[in-house]
Amino acid sequence: MKKITLLLSCLGLFISLNLLFAQHMDHPKSAPSGIQTLEGEVLDMVCFMAHNGQGKKHKECAQKCLNEGAPAGLLTSDGKVYLVIENHHKKEPFKKLKTLAGEKVKVTGTIYAKNGVQSIEVESVEKL
């Protein structure tokens, strides 16, 4: 009888947890603030955040880090930093941006802000 009670309790817990986690599978979208065009330097966010890696002197390292999967960023002339994110339906502009570490670029895309992080979802990128 104890084994059956334990088994039913475990089964109930398993079902409850599955229902709880299933509710979080549909990710709510952040409210976009519209499409904008920004100009700035392509960063690798790891080196930028850890030791202010930026500029031409850091270009080679930034490119290596982006190639290895570090998140990309965009540093604008007013000092704002945007996390650069991929549009899952239009991947090529993001791939192109990741080849331009340390370069000045013009990026057009949708701006998102959530929990203090601002990002741009890349629609197009052009080297300046």
XYZ file of C-alpha atoms in Angstrom:
128
model
C 0.000 0.000 0.000
C 2.892 2.386 0.809
C 4.438 1.731 -2.615
C 1.180 2.551 -4.395
C 0.754 5.768 -2.380
C 4.351 6.774 -3.112
C 3.937 5.961 -6.805
C 0.710 7.976 -7.059
C 2.299 10.901 -5.188
C 5.291 10.909 -7.550
C 3.011 10.669 -10.572
C 0.920 13.585 -9.292
C 4.042 15.682 -8.711
C 5.362 14.821 -12.184
C 2.091 15.839 -13.856
C 1.882 19.061 -11.822
C 5.436 20.073 -12.749
C 4.835 19.335 -16.425
C 1.726 21.506 -16.422
C 3.576 24.287 -14.636
C 6.502 24.304 -17.069
C 4.258 23.909 -20.124
C 2.738 27.294 -19.336
C 6.146 28.937 -19.804
C 6.863 27.467 -23.227
C 5.071 30.281 -25.055
C 7.522 33.134 -24.558
C 5.861 36.532 -24.343
C 7.345 39.064 -26.727
C 8.881 42.317 -25.570
C 7.156 45.387 -26.894
C 9.224 46.737 -29.798
C 9.832 50.463 -29.956
C 9.916 50.509 -33.743
C 12.414 50.203 -36.543
C 15.426 52.490 -36.292
C 18.764 52.937 -37.999
C 21.817 53.179 -35.758
C 25.481 53.767 -36.536
C 28.301 52.519 -34.390
C 31.106 50.051 -33.787
C 30.517 46.300 -33.748
C 31.643 44.899 -30.389
C 32.075 41.510 -28.859
C 30.195 41.967 -25.606
C 32.436 39.669 -23.553
C 35.607 41.726 -23.986
C 33.740 45.038 -23.935
C 32.073 44.289 -20.604
C 35.080 42.574 -18.987
C 37.887 44.953 -20.002
C 36.470 47.672 -22.278
C 37.723 45.921 -25.432
C 36.896 48.189 -28.370
C 38.417 50.111 -31.259
C 40.838 49.149 -34.005
C 43.413 47.841 -31.498
C 40.866 45.254 -30.344
C 39.496 44.332 -33.801
C 41.342 41.014 -34.193
C 40.406 39.798 -30.713
C 36.784 40.917 -31.159
C 36.512 39.032 -34.447
C 37.919 35.885 -32.855
C 35.454 36.150 -29.960
C 32.464 36.712 -32.264
C 33.541 33.742 -34.396
C 33.614 31.628 -31.232
C 30.081 32.653 -30.257
C 30.451 35.724 -28.051
C 27.373 37.979 -28.149
C 27.591 40.934 -30.530
C 27.000 44.522 -29.506
C 26.802 47.936 -31.117
C 28.450 50.981 -29.488
C 26.918 54.213 -30.797
C 28.644 57.602 -30.830
C 26.521 58.770 -27.875
C 27.930 55.922 -25.750
C 24.862 53.675 -25.815
C 25.437 49.945 -26.188
C 22.890 47.692 -27.862
C 22.888 43.918 -27.714
C 22.612 42.816 -31.347
C 20.145 39.984 -31.873
C 19.279 37.824 -34.844
C 15.953 37.920 -36.653
C 15.059 34.216 -36.756
C 13.293 34.732 -40.099
C 16.093 36.759 -41.728
C 19.460 35.459 -40.502
C 21.893 36.773 -43.133
C 22.195 40.396 -41.895
C 23.159 39.177 -38.411
C 25.708 36.743 -39.871
C 27.185 39.597 -41.926
C 27.381 41.878 -38.868
C 29.328 39.206 -36.969
C 32.069 39.398 -39.649
C 32.538 43.139 -39.057
C 34.034 43.225 -35.546
C 35.688 46.544 -34.741
C 34.199 48.194 -37.829
C 31.841 51.155 -38.054
C 28.481 50.045 -39.432
C 24.948 51.242 -40.075
C 22.351 48.815 -38.677
C 18.621 48.987 -39.322
C 16.299 46.936 -37.179
C 13.683 46.707 -34.471
C 14.669 48.110 -31.079
C 13.643 46.222 -27.943
C 14.161 47.157 -24.292
C 13.565 44.720 -21.462
C 14.737 44.703 -17.831
C 17.346 47.390 -18.492
C 18.802 45.767 -21.626
C 18.364 47.420 -25.003
C 18.778 45.452 -28.197
C 18.436 45.761 -31.931
C 17.123 42.897 -34.062
C 19.085 43.236 -37.309
C 17.161 43.688 -40.560
C 20.071 45.122 -42.559
C 23.702 46.054 -41.999
C 26.098 48.174 -44.030
C 29.806 48.802 -43.432
C 30.616 52.520 -43.298
